[in-house]
Short mmCIF file of C-alpha atoms in Angstrom, two decimals:
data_model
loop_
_atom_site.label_atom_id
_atom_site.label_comp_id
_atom_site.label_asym_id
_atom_site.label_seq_id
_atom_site.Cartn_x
_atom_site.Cartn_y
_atom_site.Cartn_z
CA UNK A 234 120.54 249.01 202.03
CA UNK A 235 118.71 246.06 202.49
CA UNK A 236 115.22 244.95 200.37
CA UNK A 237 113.18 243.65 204.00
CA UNK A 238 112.95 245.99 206.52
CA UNK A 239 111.14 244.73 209.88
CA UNK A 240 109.24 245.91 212.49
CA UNK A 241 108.06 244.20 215.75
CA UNK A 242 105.50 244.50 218.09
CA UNK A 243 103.14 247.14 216.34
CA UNK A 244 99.82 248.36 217.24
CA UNK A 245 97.36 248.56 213.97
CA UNK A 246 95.28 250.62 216.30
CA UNK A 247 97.62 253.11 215.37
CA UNK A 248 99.42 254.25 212.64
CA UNK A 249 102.81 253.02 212.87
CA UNK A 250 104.57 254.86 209.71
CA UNK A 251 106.66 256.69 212.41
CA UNK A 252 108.19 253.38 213.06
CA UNK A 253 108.28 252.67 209.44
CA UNK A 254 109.94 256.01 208.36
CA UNK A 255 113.38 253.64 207.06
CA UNK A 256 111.58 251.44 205.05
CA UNK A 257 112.81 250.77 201.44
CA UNK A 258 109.09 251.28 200.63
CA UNK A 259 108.83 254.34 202.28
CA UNK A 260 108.88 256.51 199.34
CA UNK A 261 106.08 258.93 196.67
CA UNK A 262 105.92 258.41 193.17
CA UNK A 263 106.33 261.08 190.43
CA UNK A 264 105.58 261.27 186.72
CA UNK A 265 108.01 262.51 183.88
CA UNK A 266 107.29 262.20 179.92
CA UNK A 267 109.02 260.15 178.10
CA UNK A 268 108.21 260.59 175.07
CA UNK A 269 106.82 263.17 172.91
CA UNK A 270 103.07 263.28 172.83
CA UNK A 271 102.99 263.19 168.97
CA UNK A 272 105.04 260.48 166.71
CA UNK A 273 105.75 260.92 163.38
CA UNK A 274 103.29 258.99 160.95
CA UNK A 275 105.70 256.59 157.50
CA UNK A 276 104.62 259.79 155.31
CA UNK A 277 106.84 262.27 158.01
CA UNK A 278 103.63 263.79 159.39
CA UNK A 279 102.84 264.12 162.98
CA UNK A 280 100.06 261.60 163.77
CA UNK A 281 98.10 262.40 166.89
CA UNK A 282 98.16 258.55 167.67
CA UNK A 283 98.71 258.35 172.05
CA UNK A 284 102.03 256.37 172.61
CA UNK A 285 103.00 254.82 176.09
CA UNK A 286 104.53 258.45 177.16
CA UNK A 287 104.62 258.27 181.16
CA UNK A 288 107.27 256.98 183.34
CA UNK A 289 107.41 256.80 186.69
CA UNK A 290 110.09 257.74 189.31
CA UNK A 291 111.11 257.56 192.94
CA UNK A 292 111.34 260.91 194.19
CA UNK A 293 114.98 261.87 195.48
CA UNK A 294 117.71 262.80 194.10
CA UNK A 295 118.44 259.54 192.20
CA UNK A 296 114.98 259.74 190.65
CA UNK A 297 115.12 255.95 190.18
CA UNK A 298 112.75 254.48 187.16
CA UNK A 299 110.22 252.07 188.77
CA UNK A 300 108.01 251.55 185.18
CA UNK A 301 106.46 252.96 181.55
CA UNK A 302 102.77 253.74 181.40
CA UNK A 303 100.08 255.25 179.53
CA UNK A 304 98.21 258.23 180.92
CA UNK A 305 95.37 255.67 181.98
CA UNK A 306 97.47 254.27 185.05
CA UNK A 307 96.52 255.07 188.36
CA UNK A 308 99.03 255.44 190.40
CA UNK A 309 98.35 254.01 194.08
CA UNK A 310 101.08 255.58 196.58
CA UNK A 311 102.52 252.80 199.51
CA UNK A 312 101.71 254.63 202.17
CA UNK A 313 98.21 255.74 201.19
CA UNK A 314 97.77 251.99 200.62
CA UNK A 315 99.11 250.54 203.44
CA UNK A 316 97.32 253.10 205.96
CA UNK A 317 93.88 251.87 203.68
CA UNK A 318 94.40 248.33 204.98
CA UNK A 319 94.96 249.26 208.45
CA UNK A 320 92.05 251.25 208.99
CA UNK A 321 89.69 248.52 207.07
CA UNK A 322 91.33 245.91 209.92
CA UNK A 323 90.71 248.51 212.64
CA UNK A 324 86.78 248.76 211.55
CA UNK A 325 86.18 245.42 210.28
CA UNK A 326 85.69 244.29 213.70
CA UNK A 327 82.99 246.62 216.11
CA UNK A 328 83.50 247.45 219.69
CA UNK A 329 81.04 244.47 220.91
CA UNK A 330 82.78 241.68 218.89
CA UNK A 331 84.73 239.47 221.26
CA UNK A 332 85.35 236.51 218.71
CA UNK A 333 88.92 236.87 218.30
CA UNK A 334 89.61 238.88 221.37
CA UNK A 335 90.15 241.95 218.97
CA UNK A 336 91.94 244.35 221.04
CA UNK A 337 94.83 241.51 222.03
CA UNK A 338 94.91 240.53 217.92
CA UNK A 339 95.85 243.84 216.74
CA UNK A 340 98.60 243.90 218.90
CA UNK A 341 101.85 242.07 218.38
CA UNK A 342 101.62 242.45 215.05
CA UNK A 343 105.34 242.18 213.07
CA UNK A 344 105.44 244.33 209.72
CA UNK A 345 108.11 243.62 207.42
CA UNK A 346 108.39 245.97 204.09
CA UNK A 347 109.78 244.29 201.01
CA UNK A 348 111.13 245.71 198.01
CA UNK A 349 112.19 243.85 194.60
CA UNK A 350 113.24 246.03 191.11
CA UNK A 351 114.06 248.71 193.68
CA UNK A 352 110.43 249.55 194.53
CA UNK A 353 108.70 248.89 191.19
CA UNK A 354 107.31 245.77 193.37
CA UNK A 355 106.48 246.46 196.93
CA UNK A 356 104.66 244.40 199.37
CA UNK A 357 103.82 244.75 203.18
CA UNK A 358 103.65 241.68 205.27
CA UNK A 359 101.66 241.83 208.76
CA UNK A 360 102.21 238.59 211.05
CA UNK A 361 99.36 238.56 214.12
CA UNK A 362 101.58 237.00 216.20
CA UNK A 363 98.67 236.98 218.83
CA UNK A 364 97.15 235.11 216.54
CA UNK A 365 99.33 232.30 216.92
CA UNK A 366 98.31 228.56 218.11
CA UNK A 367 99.87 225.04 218.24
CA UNK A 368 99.53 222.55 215.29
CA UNK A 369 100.93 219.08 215.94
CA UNK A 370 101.79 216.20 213.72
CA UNK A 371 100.53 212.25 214.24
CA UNK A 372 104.49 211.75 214.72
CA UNK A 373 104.20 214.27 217.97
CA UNK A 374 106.15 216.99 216.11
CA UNK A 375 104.78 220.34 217.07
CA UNK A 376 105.11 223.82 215.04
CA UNK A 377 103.47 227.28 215.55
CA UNK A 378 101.14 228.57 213.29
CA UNK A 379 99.78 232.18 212.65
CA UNK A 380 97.78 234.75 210.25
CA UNK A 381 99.15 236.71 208.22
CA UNK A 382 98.39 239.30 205.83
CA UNK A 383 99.96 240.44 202.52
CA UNK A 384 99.71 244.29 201.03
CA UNK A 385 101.25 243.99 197.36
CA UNK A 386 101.67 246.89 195.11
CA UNK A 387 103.28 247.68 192.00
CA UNK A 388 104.65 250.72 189.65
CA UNK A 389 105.53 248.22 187.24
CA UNK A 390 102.52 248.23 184.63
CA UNK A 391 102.02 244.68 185.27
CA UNK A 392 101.29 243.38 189.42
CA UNK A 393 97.81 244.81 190.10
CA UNK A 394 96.86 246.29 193.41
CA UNK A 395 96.12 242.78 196.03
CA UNK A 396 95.29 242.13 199.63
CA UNK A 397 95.20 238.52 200.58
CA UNK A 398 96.08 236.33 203.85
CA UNK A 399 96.41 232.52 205.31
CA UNK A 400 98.47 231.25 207.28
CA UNK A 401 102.44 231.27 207.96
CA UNK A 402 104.03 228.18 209.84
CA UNK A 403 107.14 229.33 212.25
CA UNK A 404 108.98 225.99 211.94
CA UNK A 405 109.71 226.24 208.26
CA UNK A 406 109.50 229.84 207.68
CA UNK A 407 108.79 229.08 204.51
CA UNK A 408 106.64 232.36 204.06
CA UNK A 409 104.21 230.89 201.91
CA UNK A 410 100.23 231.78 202.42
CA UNK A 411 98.47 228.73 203.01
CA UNK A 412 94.68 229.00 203.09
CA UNK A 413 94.63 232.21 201.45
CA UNK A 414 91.76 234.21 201.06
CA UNK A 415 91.93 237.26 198.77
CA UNK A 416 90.51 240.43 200.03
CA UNK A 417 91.16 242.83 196.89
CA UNK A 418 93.05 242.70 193.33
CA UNK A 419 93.15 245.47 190.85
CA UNK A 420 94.57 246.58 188.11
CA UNK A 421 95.72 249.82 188.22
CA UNK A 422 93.13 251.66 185.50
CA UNK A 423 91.98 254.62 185.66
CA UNK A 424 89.36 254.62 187.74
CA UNK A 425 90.74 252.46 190.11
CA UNK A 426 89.11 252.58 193.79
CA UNK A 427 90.48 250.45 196.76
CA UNK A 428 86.86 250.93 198.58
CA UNK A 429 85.58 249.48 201.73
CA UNK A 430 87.46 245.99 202.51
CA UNK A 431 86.05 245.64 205.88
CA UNK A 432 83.43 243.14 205.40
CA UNK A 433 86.08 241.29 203.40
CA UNK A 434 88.76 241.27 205.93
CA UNK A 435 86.76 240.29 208.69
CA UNK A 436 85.87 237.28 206.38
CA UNK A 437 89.30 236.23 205.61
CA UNK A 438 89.81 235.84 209.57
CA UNK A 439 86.82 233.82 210.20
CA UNK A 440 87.72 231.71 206.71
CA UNK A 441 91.04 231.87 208.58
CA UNK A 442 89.60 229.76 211.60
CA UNK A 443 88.08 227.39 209.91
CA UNK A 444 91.10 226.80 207.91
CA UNK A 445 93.09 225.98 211.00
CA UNK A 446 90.58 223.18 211.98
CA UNK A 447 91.39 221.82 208.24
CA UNK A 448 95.16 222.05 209.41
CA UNK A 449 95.34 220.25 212.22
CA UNK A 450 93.03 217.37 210.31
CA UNK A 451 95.93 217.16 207.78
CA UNK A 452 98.58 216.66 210.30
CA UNK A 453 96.66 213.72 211.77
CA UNK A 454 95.69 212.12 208.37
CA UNK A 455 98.13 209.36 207.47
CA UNK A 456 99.66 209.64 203.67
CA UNK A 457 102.01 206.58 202.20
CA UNK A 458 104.87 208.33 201.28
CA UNK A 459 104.74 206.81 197.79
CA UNK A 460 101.60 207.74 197.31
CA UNK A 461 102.98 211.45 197.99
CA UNK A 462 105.75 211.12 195.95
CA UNK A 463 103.91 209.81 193.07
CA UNK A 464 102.00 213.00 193.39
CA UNK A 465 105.36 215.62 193.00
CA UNK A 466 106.38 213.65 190.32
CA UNK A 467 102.93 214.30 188.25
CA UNK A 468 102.86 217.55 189.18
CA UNK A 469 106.07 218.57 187.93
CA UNK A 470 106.52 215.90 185.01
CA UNK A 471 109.07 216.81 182.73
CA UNK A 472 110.93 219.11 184.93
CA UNK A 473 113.83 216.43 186.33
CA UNK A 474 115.68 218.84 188.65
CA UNK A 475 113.13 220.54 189.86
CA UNK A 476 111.10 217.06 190.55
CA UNK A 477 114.35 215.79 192.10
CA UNK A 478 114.89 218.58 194.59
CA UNK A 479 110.86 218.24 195.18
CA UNK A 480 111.06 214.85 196.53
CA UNK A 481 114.55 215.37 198.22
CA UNK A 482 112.29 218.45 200.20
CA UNK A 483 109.02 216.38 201.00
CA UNK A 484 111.60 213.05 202.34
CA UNK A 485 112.81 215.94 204.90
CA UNK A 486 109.57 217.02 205.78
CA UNK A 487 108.43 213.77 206.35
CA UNK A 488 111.43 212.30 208.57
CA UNK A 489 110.32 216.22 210.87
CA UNK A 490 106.72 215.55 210.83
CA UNK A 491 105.68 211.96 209.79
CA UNK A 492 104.03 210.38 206.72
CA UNK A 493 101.02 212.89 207.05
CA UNK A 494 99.14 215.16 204.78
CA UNK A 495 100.76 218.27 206.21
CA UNK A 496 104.22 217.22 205.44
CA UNK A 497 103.24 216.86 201.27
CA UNK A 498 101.62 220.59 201.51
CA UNK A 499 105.09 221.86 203.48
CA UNK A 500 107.19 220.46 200.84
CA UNK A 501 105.23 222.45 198.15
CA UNK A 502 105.61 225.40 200.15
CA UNK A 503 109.36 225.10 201.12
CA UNK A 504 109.41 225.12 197.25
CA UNK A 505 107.70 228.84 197.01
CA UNK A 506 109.57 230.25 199.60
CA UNK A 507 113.08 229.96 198.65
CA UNK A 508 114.09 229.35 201.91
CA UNK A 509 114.71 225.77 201.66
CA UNK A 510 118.71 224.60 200.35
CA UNK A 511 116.26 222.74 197.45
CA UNK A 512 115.41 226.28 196.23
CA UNK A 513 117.21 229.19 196.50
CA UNK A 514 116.73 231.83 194.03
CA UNK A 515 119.65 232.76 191.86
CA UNK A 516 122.10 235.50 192.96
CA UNK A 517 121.35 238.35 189.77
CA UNK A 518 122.11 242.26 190.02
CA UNK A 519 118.38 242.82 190.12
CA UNK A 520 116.79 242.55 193.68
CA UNK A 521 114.08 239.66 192.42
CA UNK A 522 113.95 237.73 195.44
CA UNK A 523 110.19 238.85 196.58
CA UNK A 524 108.63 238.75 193.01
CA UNK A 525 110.05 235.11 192.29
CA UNK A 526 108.58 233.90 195.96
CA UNK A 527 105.45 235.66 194.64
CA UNK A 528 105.32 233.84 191.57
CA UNK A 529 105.82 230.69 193.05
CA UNK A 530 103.34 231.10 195.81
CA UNK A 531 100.68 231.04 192.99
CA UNK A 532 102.07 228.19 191.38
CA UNK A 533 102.00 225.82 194.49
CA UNK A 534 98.55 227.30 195.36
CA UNK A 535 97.28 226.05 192.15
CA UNK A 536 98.56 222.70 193.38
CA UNK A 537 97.06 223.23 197.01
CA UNK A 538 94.10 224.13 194.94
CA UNK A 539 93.74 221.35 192.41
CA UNK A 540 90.97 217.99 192.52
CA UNK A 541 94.10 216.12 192.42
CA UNK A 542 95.31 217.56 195.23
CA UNK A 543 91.81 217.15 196.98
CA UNK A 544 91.42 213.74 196.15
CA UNK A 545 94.50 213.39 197.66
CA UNK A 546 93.80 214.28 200.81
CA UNK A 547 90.12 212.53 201.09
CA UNK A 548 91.28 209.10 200.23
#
């Protein structure tokens, strides 16, 4: 079965998990001890000491191991997440607010369910394709541009609970979040609590529109293309291949759209998304795919993130 599972044209006015019901992340958790709750102390006595005794399981008949914890993790099912999010998008906009046209918005929307280690990392991914506008380059080239908005969770003992968002660029399909605004991340203690994200959502799509303004400056902002390349190589200096395969990506974005600002941030995030020839993630027996794009999504959004990077861009 395969890791992505999509979905188009859904409602988040409604629920959608009957649509949903094949999803590889569509699936409750249960707990089995590991370990005895007592371990022997180096005189041969039982010491009372806790011990990480708590692993977790897909229920099923495979019972497949997603992680080891201690009693203190809280255990956040997929479903009971996902449905969180929705309803905080629902309500973060009220029955008078006409900013964003909110009814159309919430339609359209593509969901695409992603699994890596088999479900110990699971993330949802909502395009708003009505969301969508035109972006074009000082070369002419034109690409579409929409929000999206990430739901990543975890049985691992290590990912925390996070809701962020940006933008997604159709050309490339490089999947990578630019702009993003984080809504929630948690750790998954003990007394964990997702609470309201309303207020927060409905900032991340107003942050959202002002980052698109920033986009289309970028595109129209002329950048020497050595003074870009000079850039890749100081960000990834003493890493040959990966600098080599960096400036092979950003000479290909800049013959598509021009010597501009936009075609130095599409190279870095060609690079995250593993899409690109430049950067496909190795072939292993574990399902990594998603948690490697993940990692490298922060990585470049350091970059995106940096006063080099800013100074960049203002010169």
């Amino acid at each position: 079965m395969t890791n992505n599972f999509t979905v188009e044209n859904c409602d988040l006015n409604y629920t959608n998990e009957f649509l949903l019901q094949d999803s590889p992340l569509n699936f409750k958790v249960k707990r089995h001890n590991l370990t005895s709750e007592y371990q022997d102390n180096k005189w041969g006595m039982q010491s009372t000491k806790p011990t990480p005794l708590v692993g977790l399981f897909k229920e099923g008949k495979e019972s497949t191991f997603l992680g080891a914890h201690t009693e203190r993790y809280h255990v956040v099912e997929n479903n009971d997440l996902f449905e969180h999010v929705r309803e905080a998008i629902v309500s973060s906009f009220d029955s008078n607010d006409n900013c964003y046209q909110t009814d159309n918005l919430l339609r359209n929307v593509t969901i695409t369910d992603k699994s890596s280690y088999d479900g110990a990392i699971s993330m949802r991914d909502m395009v708003f394709n009505n969301s969508k506008f035109e972006n074009v380059t000082n070369n002419g080239h034109t690409t579409s541009n929409a929000l999206r908005i990430i739901v990543l969770n975890s049985f691992d003992g290590k990912t925390p609970v996070k809701v962020y968002g940006g933008n997604i660029d159709f050309f490339c399909l490089n999947g990578m979040v630019l702009g993003s605004f984080d809504v929630l991340s948690k750790r998954h203690t003990k007394n964990l609590m997702l609470g309201n994200m309303s207020s927060s959502i409905r900032n991340l799509f107003l942050n959202y529109a002002r980052f698109t303004v920033d986009m289309k400056e970028q595109s129209q902002k002329t950048l020497d293309g050595e003074r870009g390349r000079a850039f890749i190589e100081k960000c990834f200096e003493g890493m040959d291949r990966k600098t080599s395969n960096m400036l092979n990506q950003y000479d290909e974005e800049c013959k598509t759209r021009g010597n501009n600002v936009w075609a130095l941030t599409s190279a870095f995030t060609a690079y995250s998304s593993g899409n690109s020839a430049f950067f496909s993630s190795k072939n292993t027996a574990n399902d990594h795919q998603e948690y490697t794009t993940l990692r490298r999504q922060n990585t470049v959004q350091r970059i995106l993130n940096s006063d080099g990077y800013r100074e960049l861009i203002a010169a």
